[in-house]
Each structure stands twice: as C-alpha cells, then as structure tokens.
Amino acid sequence: MIQRIQTIYLLIVALIAGILPFWINLWSDVEGNEIFARNDVFISGAFYISAVLAVVTIVLFKNRKNQFVLNRLNMILNIFLLGFFVYRSQNLSGEISVSEKGIGMLIPIISIVFLVLANRAIKKDEDLVKSVDRLR
C-alpha cells in the first residue's frame, strides 16, 4: 500500500538526494570556492540516480521483494558516494591551507539511515503477509 511508513522514508530519501546536494555545499577548495553537487557530473548523477531509485521504489509498492532489492541497490550507491566523499575529504588540504569540508558530505549517511528504516518496514510487511498466508 502506498500509505505505509516506508513510503514516507523513501520520499524523504528522494527529497534529500534530489534537492539538498544542490543547495548545500559539499566542500570548499583552497581558493574558497564552494563545491556543490552541480559542479561535478559524477556526483550530481549519483544523487539523481539515488532520488530516482527512491521514487521507483515507492511506485513498486505492490511488489515488496523488488522494493527490497531496489533499496539495497540504492544503499550500495550511497555507500559508494560516501566512500568517494571520504576519499575526497582526505585529499583536501586541511592543515596547511584553509579548506572546509561541507555539511553536504553527510547526505549519503542520512539517506542510508532512511533506506535502512524503509527496508525494515518492507520486511515487516512481508513477514506479516507471510504469517497471514500460513493461517489460510
């Protein structure tokens, strides 16, 4: 059903991944230029794919197994994105010259948390349906 709690979680993921990275800076370089997701094609593409996967997962509310698989793929994408951000933040010069890591680097972590919550809710629904099927 579309009014389940996992729909709310997935909608939050879609909004966070689709809108937030383009308004919040990811990091600042040595010159003080703020780097947003729209400045890098790979990063913006990954965030858009994450948002689209969340919306597609919402639409597939009748097939809980496919929802579960798409959520896992979305989590893997966000883990790769987080790994890229960690790698990038380690390569930013921080001690000698002034560079700042932005709050936007935490967006994949927030997305992963909500995806895990959505997967738990989907699993709970699937277990409920299986338990009702056993009673028949």
N, C-alpha and C. Protein backbone atom coordinates (compact mmCIF):
# COMPACT_ATOMS: atom_id res chain seq x y z
N MET A 1 0.84 -1.19 0.00
CA MET A 1 0.00 0.00 0.00
C MET A 1 0.88 1.24 0.00
N ILE A 2 0.39 2.24 -0.64
CA ILE A 2 1.19 3.45 -0.79
C ILE A 2 1.20 4.31 0.48
N GLN A 3 0.31 4.08 1.42
CA GLN A 3 0.26 4.90 2.62
C GLN A 3 1.08 4.31 3.76
N ARG A 4 1.96 3.38 3.49
CA ARG A 4 2.78 2.76 4.51
C ARG A 4 3.93 3.69 4.91
N ILE A 5 4.56 3.37 6.04
CA ILE A 5 5.63 4.21 6.58
C ILE A 5 6.86 4.19 5.68
N GLN A 6 7.09 3.08 4.97
CA GLN A 6 8.26 3.05 4.09
C GLN A 6 8.13 4.06 2.95
N THR A 7 6.91 4.41 2.58
CA THR A 7 6.71 5.43 1.56
C THR A 7 7.21 6.78 2.06
N ILE A 8 6.95 7.07 3.33
CA ILE A 8 7.44 8.33 3.92
C ILE A 8 8.96 8.34 3.95
N TYR A 9 9.56 7.22 4.37
CA TYR A 9 11.02 7.14 4.41
C TYR A 9 11.62 7.31 3.02
N LEU A 10 11.03 6.66 2.04
CA LEU A 10 11.56 6.75 0.67
C LEU A 10 11.33 8.13 0.07
N LEU A 11 10.24 8.77 0.43
CA LEU A 11 10.01 10.14 -0.03
C LEU A 11 11.04 11.10 0.57
N ILE A 12 11.39 10.88 1.83
CA ILE A 12 12.44 11.69 2.46
C ILE A 12 13.77 11.48 1.74
N VAL A 13 14.08 10.23 1.41
CA VAL A 13 15.33 9.94 0.67
C VAL A 13 15.32 10.63 -0.68
N ALA A 14 14.18 10.58 -1.37
CA ALA A 14 14.10 11.21 -2.70
C ALA A 14 14.29 12.71 -2.59
N LEU A 15 13.70 13.33 -1.58
CA LEU A 15 13.87 14.77 -1.41
C LEU A 15 15.28 15.14 -0.99
N ILE A 16 15.84 14.35 -0.07
CA ILE A 16 17.21 14.63 0.39
C ILE A 16 18.21 14.47 -0.76
N ALA A 17 18.09 13.39 -1.52
CA ALA A 17 19.06 13.13 -2.60
C ALA A 17 18.79 13.97 -3.83
N GLY A 18 17.56 14.38 -4.05
CA GLY A 18 17.24 15.12 -5.27
C GLY A 18 17.38 16.62 -5.15
N ILE A 19 17.25 17.15 -3.96
CA ILE A 19 17.24 18.61 -3.80
C ILE A 19 18.40 19.13 -2.95
N LEU A 20 18.64 18.51 -1.81
CA LEU A 20 19.59 19.04 -0.84
C LEU A 20 21.02 19.21 -1.34
N PRO A 21 21.60 18.26 -2.11
CA PRO A 21 23.00 18.42 -2.51
C PRO A 21 23.25 19.60 -3.44
N PHE A 22 22.21 20.13 -4.02
CA PHE A 22 22.38 21.24 -4.95
C PHE A 22 22.23 22.59 -4.25
N TRP A 23 21.84 22.58 -2.98
CA TRP A 23 21.74 23.82 -2.20
C TRP A 23 22.80 23.90 -1.10
N ILE A 24 23.25 22.76 -0.62
CA ILE A 24 24.24 22.72 0.46
C ILE A 24 25.58 22.36 -0.14
N ASN A 25 26.61 23.11 0.25
CA ASN A 25 27.93 22.85 -0.33
C ASN A 25 28.51 21.56 0.22
N LEU A 26 29.25 20.87 -0.64
CA LEU A 26 29.88 19.62 -0.24
C LEU A 26 31.24 19.88 0.40
N TRP A 27 32.00 20.77 -0.18
CA TRP A 27 33.28 21.18 0.39
C TRP A 27 33.69 22.49 -0.24
N SER A 28 34.70 23.10 0.33
CA SER A 28 35.29 24.33 -0.21
C SER A 28 36.73 24.04 -0.57
N ASP A 29 37.15 24.56 -1.71
CA ASP A 29 38.53 24.32 -2.11
C ASP A 29 39.44 25.37 -1.47
N VAL A 30 40.71 25.33 -1.85
CA VAL A 30 41.71 26.20 -1.24
C VAL A 30 41.43 27.67 -1.52
N GLU A 31 40.89 27.97 -2.71
CA GLU A 31 40.59 29.35 -3.06
C GLU A 31 39.33 29.87 -2.37
N GLY A 32 38.61 29.01 -1.70
CA GLY A 32 37.38 29.42 -1.04
C GLY A 32 36.13 29.22 -1.87
N ASN A 33 36.28 28.62 -3.04
CA ASN A 33 35.10 28.33 -3.88
C ASN A 33 34.34 27.17 -3.29
N GLU A 34 33.04 27.35 -3.14
CA GLU A 34 32.21 26.27 -2.62
C GLU A 34 31.86 25.30 -3.75
N ILE A 35 32.03 24.03 -3.49
CA ILE A 35 31.75 23.00 -4.48
C ILE A 35 30.40 22.37 -4.13
N PHE A 36 29.48 22.44 -5.08
CA PHE A 36 28.16 21.85 -4.93
C PHE A 36 28.09 20.60 -5.80
N ALA A 37 27.02 19.86 -5.70
CA ALA A 37 26.87 18.65 -6.50
C ALA A 37 26.74 18.98 -7.98
N ARG A 38 26.20 20.14 -8.29
CA ARG A 38 26.02 20.50 -9.70
C ARG A 38 27.35 20.81 -10.40
N ASN A 39 28.42 20.97 -9.65
CA ASN A 39 29.72 21.25 -10.23
C ASN A 39 30.41 20.00 -10.77
N ASP A 40 29.97 18.82 -10.35
CA ASP A 40 30.59 17.58 -10.78
C ASP A 40 29.51 16.66 -11.35
N VAL A 41 29.74 16.18 -12.56
CA VAL A 41 28.74 15.36 -13.25
C VAL A 41 28.54 14.03 -12.53
N PHE A 42 29.61 13.41 -12.06
CA PHE A 42 29.50 12.13 -11.38
C PHE A 42 28.67 12.24 -10.10
N ILE A 43 28.96 13.25 -9.32
CA ILE A 43 28.25 13.42 -8.04
C ILE A 43 26.78 13.75 -8.27
N SER A 44 26.51 14.67 -9.18
CA SER A 44 25.11 15.03 -9.44
C SER A 44 24.35 13.86 -10.04
N GLY A 45 25.00 13.10 -10.91
CA GLY A 45 24.36 11.92 -11.48
C GLY A 45 24.05 10.87 -10.42
N ALA A 46 24.98 10.66 -9.49
CA ALA A 46 24.75 9.69 -8.42
C ALA A 46 23.59 10.11 -7.53
N PHE A 47 23.52 11.40 -7.21
CA PHE A 47 22.41 11.88 -6.38
C PHE A 47 21.08 11.77 -7.13
N TYR A 48 21.07 12.08 -8.42
CA TYR A 48 19.84 11.95 -9.20
C TYR A 48 19.40 10.49 -9.31
N ILE A 49 20.36 9.59 -9.52
CA ILE A 49 20.03 8.17 -9.60
C ILE A 49 19.46 7.69 -8.27
N SER A 50 20.03 8.15 -7.17
CA SER A 50 19.52 7.77 -5.86
C SER A 50 18.09 8.26 -5.66
N ALA A 51 17.80 9.49 -6.07
CA ALA A 51 16.45 10.03 -5.94
C ALA A 51 15.47 9.27 -6.84
N VAL A 52 15.89 8.96 -8.06
CA VAL A 52 15.01 8.24 -8.98
C VAL A 52 14.75 6.82 -8.47
N LEU A 53 15.78 6.16 -7.93
CA LEU A 53 15.59 4.83 -7.36
C LEU A 53 14.60 4.85 -6.20
N ALA A 54 14.66 5.89 -5.38
CA ALA A 54 13.71 6.01 -4.27
C ALA A 54 12.28 6.18 -4.78
N VAL A 55 12.10 6.99 -5.82
CA VAL A 55 10.76 7.21 -6.37
C VAL A 55 10.24 5.94 -7.05
N VAL A 56 11.11 5.24 -7.77
CA VAL A 56 10.70 3.98 -8.41
C VAL A 56 10.33 2.95 -7.35
N THR A 57 11.06 2.95 -6.25
CA THR A 57 10.75 2.02 -5.16
C THR A 57 9.39 2.34 -4.55
N ILE A 58 9.05 3.61 -4.45
CA ILE A 58 7.72 3.99 -3.96
C ILE A 58 6.64 3.47 -4.90
N VAL A 59 6.87 3.58 -6.20
CA VAL A 59 5.88 3.16 -7.18
C VAL A 59 5.68 1.64 -7.16
N LEU A 60 6.71 0.90 -6.81
CA LEU A 60 6.62 -0.57 -6.79
C LEU A 60 6.09 -1.08 -5.45
N PHE A 61 5.08 -0.43 -4.91
CA PHE A 61 4.58 -0.81 -3.59
C PHE A 61 3.88 -2.16 -3.58
N LYS A 62 3.46 -2.66 -4.74
CA LYS A 62 2.78 -3.96 -4.79
C LYS A 62 3.76 -5.13 -4.76
N ASN A 63 4.99 -4.90 -5.15
CA ASN A 63 5.99 -5.95 -5.18
C ASN A 63 7.07 -5.64 -4.15
N ARG A 64 6.90 -6.18 -2.95
CA ARG A 64 7.80 -5.85 -1.84
C ARG A 64 9.21 -6.40 -2.04
N LYS A 65 9.34 -7.52 -2.74
CA LYS A 65 10.68 -8.07 -2.98
C LYS A 65 11.50 -7.15 -3.88
N ASN A 66 10.88 -6.62 -4.91
CA ASN A 66 11.58 -5.67 -5.78
C ASN A 66 11.89 -4.37 -5.03
N GLN A 67 10.99 -3.95 -4.15
CA GLN A 67 11.27 -2.77 -3.32
C GLN A 67 12.52 -3.00 -2.49
N PHE A 68 12.58 -4.18 -1.88
CA PHE A 68 13.72 -4.51 -1.03
C PHE A 68 15.02 -4.50 -1.82
N VAL A 69 15.01 -5.08 -3.02
CA VAL A 69 16.21 -5.15 -3.86
C VAL A 69 16.62 -3.75 -4.32
N LEU A 70 15.67 -2.93 -4.74
CA LEU A 70 16.00 -1.57 -5.18
C LEU A 70 16.53 -0.72 -4.03
N ASN A 71 16.01 -0.94 -2.82
CA ASN A 71 16.55 -0.23 -1.66
C ASN A 71 17.99 -0.64 -1.40
N ARG A 72 18.27 -1.93 -1.55
CA ARG A 72 19.65 -2.38 -1.37
C ARG A 72 20.58 -1.75 -2.41
N LEU A 73 20.13 -1.69 -3.66
CA LEU A 73 20.94 -1.04 -4.70
C LEU A 73 21.16 0.44 -4.38
N ASN A 74 20.13 1.09 -3.88
CA ASN A 74 20.24 2.49 -3.50
C ASN A 74 21.22 2.66 -2.34
N MET A 75 21.19 1.73 -1.39
CA MET A 75 22.16 1.79 -0.29
C MET A 75 23.58 1.61 -0.80
N ILE A 76 23.78 0.68 -1.72
CA ILE A 76 25.12 0.46 -2.27
C ILE A 76 25.60 1.71 -3.00
N LEU A 77 24.71 2.35 -3.76
CA LEU A 77 25.07 3.59 -4.45
C LEU A 77 25.46 4.68 -3.45
N ASN A 78 24.71 4.80 -2.36
CA ASN A 78 25.03 5.81 -1.36
C ASN A 78 26.31 5.48 -0.61
N ILE A 79 26.61 4.19 -0.43
CA ILE A 79 27.88 3.81 0.21
C ILE A 79 29.05 4.17 -0.70
N PHE A 80 28.91 3.92 -2.01
CA PHE A 80 29.96 4.34 -2.94
C PHE A 80 30.13 5.86 -2.93
N LEU A 81 29.03 6.58 -2.89
CA LEU A 81 29.08 8.04 -2.84
C LEU A 81 29.75 8.52 -1.56
N LEU A 82 29.43 7.88 -0.45
CA LEU A 82 30.05 8.22 0.82
C LEU A 82 31.55 7.91 0.79
N GLY A 83 31.90 6.78 0.20
CA GLY A 83 33.32 6.44 0.06
C GLY A 83 34.07 7.46 -0.79
N PHE A 84 33.43 7.92 -1.86
CA PHE A 84 34.05 8.95 -2.68
C PHE A 84 34.24 10.24 -1.89
N PHE A 85 33.24 10.60 -1.08
CA PHE A 85 33.36 11.82 -0.26
C PHE A 85 34.46 11.69 0.79
N VAL A 86 34.58 10.52 1.39
CA VAL A 86 35.64 10.31 2.37
C VAL A 86 37.00 10.38 1.69
N TYR A 87 37.12 9.76 0.53
CA TYR A 87 38.37 9.83 -0.23
C TYR A 87 38.69 11.28 -0.60
N ARG A 88 37.67 12.00 -1.05
CA ARG A 88 37.86 13.39 -1.45
C ARG A 88 38.24 14.27 -0.25
N SER A 89 37.62 14.02 0.89
CA SER A 89 37.93 14.84 2.06
C SER A 89 39.32 14.55 2.60
N GLN A 90 39.81 13.32 2.39
CA GLN A 90 41.17 13.01 2.81
C GLN A 90 42.20 13.66 1.90
N ASN A 91 41.83 13.92 0.65
CA ASN A 91 42.73 14.56 -0.29
C ASN A 91 42.68 16.07 -0.22
N LEU A 92 41.67 16.64 0.45
CA LEU A 92 41.62 18.08 0.61
C LEU A 92 42.70 18.50 1.61
N SER A 93 43.36 19.57 1.29
CA SER A 93 44.37 20.05 2.23
C SER A 93 43.65 20.73 3.38
N GLY A 94 43.95 20.33 4.59
CA GLY A 94 43.21 20.86 5.72
C GLY A 94 44.07 21.56 6.74
N GLU A 95 45.30 21.15 6.87
CA GLU A 95 46.13 21.69 7.94
C GLU A 95 46.95 22.90 7.49
N ILE A 96 47.51 22.85 6.32
CA ILE A 96 48.39 23.91 5.88
C ILE A 96 47.60 25.10 5.37
N SER A 97 46.69 24.87 4.48
CA SER A 97 45.87 25.96 3.96
C SER A 97 44.42 25.73 4.38
N VAL A 98 43.65 26.76 4.31
CA VAL A 98 42.28 26.69 4.80
C VAL A 98 41.39 26.04 3.75
N SER A 99 40.78 24.94 4.11
CA SER A 99 39.76 24.30 3.29
C SER A 99 38.73 23.71 4.23
N GLU A 100 37.50 23.73 3.82
CA GLU A 100 36.44 23.27 4.69
C GLU A 100 35.69 22.11 4.05
N LYS A 101 35.37 21.16 4.88
CA LYS A 101 34.51 20.08 4.45
C LYS A 101 33.08 20.51 4.76
N GLY A 102 32.21 20.46 3.78
CA GLY A 102 30.86 20.94 3.96
C GLY A 102 29.94 19.91 4.60
N ILE A 103 28.81 20.38 5.06
CA ILE A 103 27.82 19.51 5.68
C ILE A 103 27.16 18.60 4.64
N GLY A 104 27.28 18.94 3.38
CA GLY A 104 26.68 18.14 2.32
C GLY A 104 27.28 16.76 2.18
N MET A 105 28.46 16.53 2.76
CA MET A 105 29.07 15.21 2.72
C MET A 105 28.31 14.21 3.58
N LEU A 106 27.45 14.68 4.45
CA LEU A 106 26.68 13.79 5.31
C LEU A 106 25.37 13.32 4.68
N ILE A 107 25.04 13.83 3.52
CA ILE A 107 23.77 13.48 2.87
C ILE A 107 23.67 11.97 2.58
N PRO A 108 24.72 11.30 2.09
CA PRO A 108 24.60 9.84 1.89
C PRO A 108 24.35 9.08 3.20
N ILE A 109 24.90 9.54 4.30
CA ILE A 109 24.67 8.87 5.58
C ILE A 109 23.21 8.97 5.98
N ILE A 110 22.64 10.15 5.83
CA ILE A 110 21.22 10.35 6.15
C ILE A 110 20.35 9.50 5.23
N SER A 111 20.70 9.44 3.96
CA SER A 111 19.95 8.61 3.02
C SER A 111 20.02 7.13 3.39
N ILE A 112 21.19 6.67 3.78
CA ILE A 112 21.35 5.27 4.16
C ILE A 112 20.51 4.94 5.38
N VAL A 113 20.46 5.85 6.35
CA VAL A 113 19.65 5.61 7.55
C VAL A 113 18.18 5.45 7.18
N PHE A 114 17.66 6.34 6.34
CA PHE A 114 16.26 6.25 5.96
C PHE A 114 16.00 5.03 5.06
N LEU A 115 16.96 4.63 4.26
CA LEU A 115 16.79 3.42 3.44
C LEU A 115 16.76 2.17 4.31
N VAL A 116 17.58 2.14 5.35
CA VAL A 116 17.54 1.00 6.28
C VAL A 116 16.20 0.94 7.00
N LEU A 117 15.69 2.10 7.42
CA LEU A 117 14.37 2.13 8.05
C LEU A 117 13.27 1.67 7.09
N ALA A 118 13.37 2.06 5.84
CA ALA A 118 12.39 1.62 4.85
C ALA A 118 12.48 0.12 4.62
N ASN A 119 13.70 -0.42 4.58
CA ASN A 119 13.85 -1.87 4.39
C ASN A 119 13.28 -2.64 5.57
N ARG A 120 13.45 -2.13 6.77
CA ARG A 120 12.86 -2.78 7.94
C ARG A 120 11.34 -2.80 7.84
N ALA A 121 10.76 -1.69 7.41
CA ALA A 121 9.30 -1.63 7.28
C ALA A 121 8.80 -2.56 6.17
N ILE A 122 9.55 -2.64 5.08
CA ILE A 122 9.17 -3.54 3.99
C ILE A 122 9.26 -4.99 4.46
N LYS A 123 10.31 -5.32 5.19
CA LYS A 123 10.47 -6.68 5.71
C LYS A 123 9.34 -7.01 6.69
N LYS A 124 8.97 -6.04 7.51
CA LYS A 124 7.88 -6.26 8.46
C LYS A 124 6.57 -6.53 7.72
N ASP A 125 6.31 -5.79 6.65
CA ASP A 125 5.11 -6.03 5.85
C ASP A 125 5.14 -7.41 5.20
N GLU A 126 6.30 -7.79 4.67
CA GLU A 126 6.43 -9.09 4.03
C GLU A 126 6.22 -10.21 5.05
N ASP A 127 6.76 -10.07 6.24
CA ASP A 127 6.56 -11.08 7.28
C ASP A 127 5.09 -11.16 7.70
N LEU A 128 4.42 -10.02 7.76
CA LEU A 128 3.00 -10.01 8.10
C LEU A 128 2.17 -10.73 7.05
N VAL A 129 2.47 -10.50 5.78
CA VAL A 129 1.74 -11.18 4.71
C VAL A 129 2.01 -12.69 4.74
N LYS A 130 3.25 -13.07 5.00
CA LYS A 130 3.59 -14.50 5.08
C LYS A 130 2.89 -15.16 6.25
N SER A 131 2.78 -14.47 7.38
CA SER A 131 2.11 -15.06 8.54
C SER A 131 0.61 -15.21 8.30
N VAL A 132 0.02 -14.29 7.59
CA VAL A 132 -1.41 -14.41 7.25
C VAL A 132 -1.63 -15.54 6.25
N ASP A 133 -0.69 -15.71 5.32
CA ASP A 133 -0.81 -16.79 4.34
C ASP A 133 -0.71 -18.16 5.02
N ARG A 134 0.05 -18.26 6.08
CA ARG A 134 0.17 -19.52 6.81
C ARG A 134 -1.14 -19.89 7.49
N LEU A 135 -1.88 -18.90 7.91
CA LEU A 135 -3.15 -19.16 8.60
C LEU A 135 -4.23 -19.64 7.66
N ARG A 136 -4.12 -19.36 6.38
CA ARG A 136 -5.16 -19.78 5.43
C ARG A 136 -5.13 -21.22 5.13
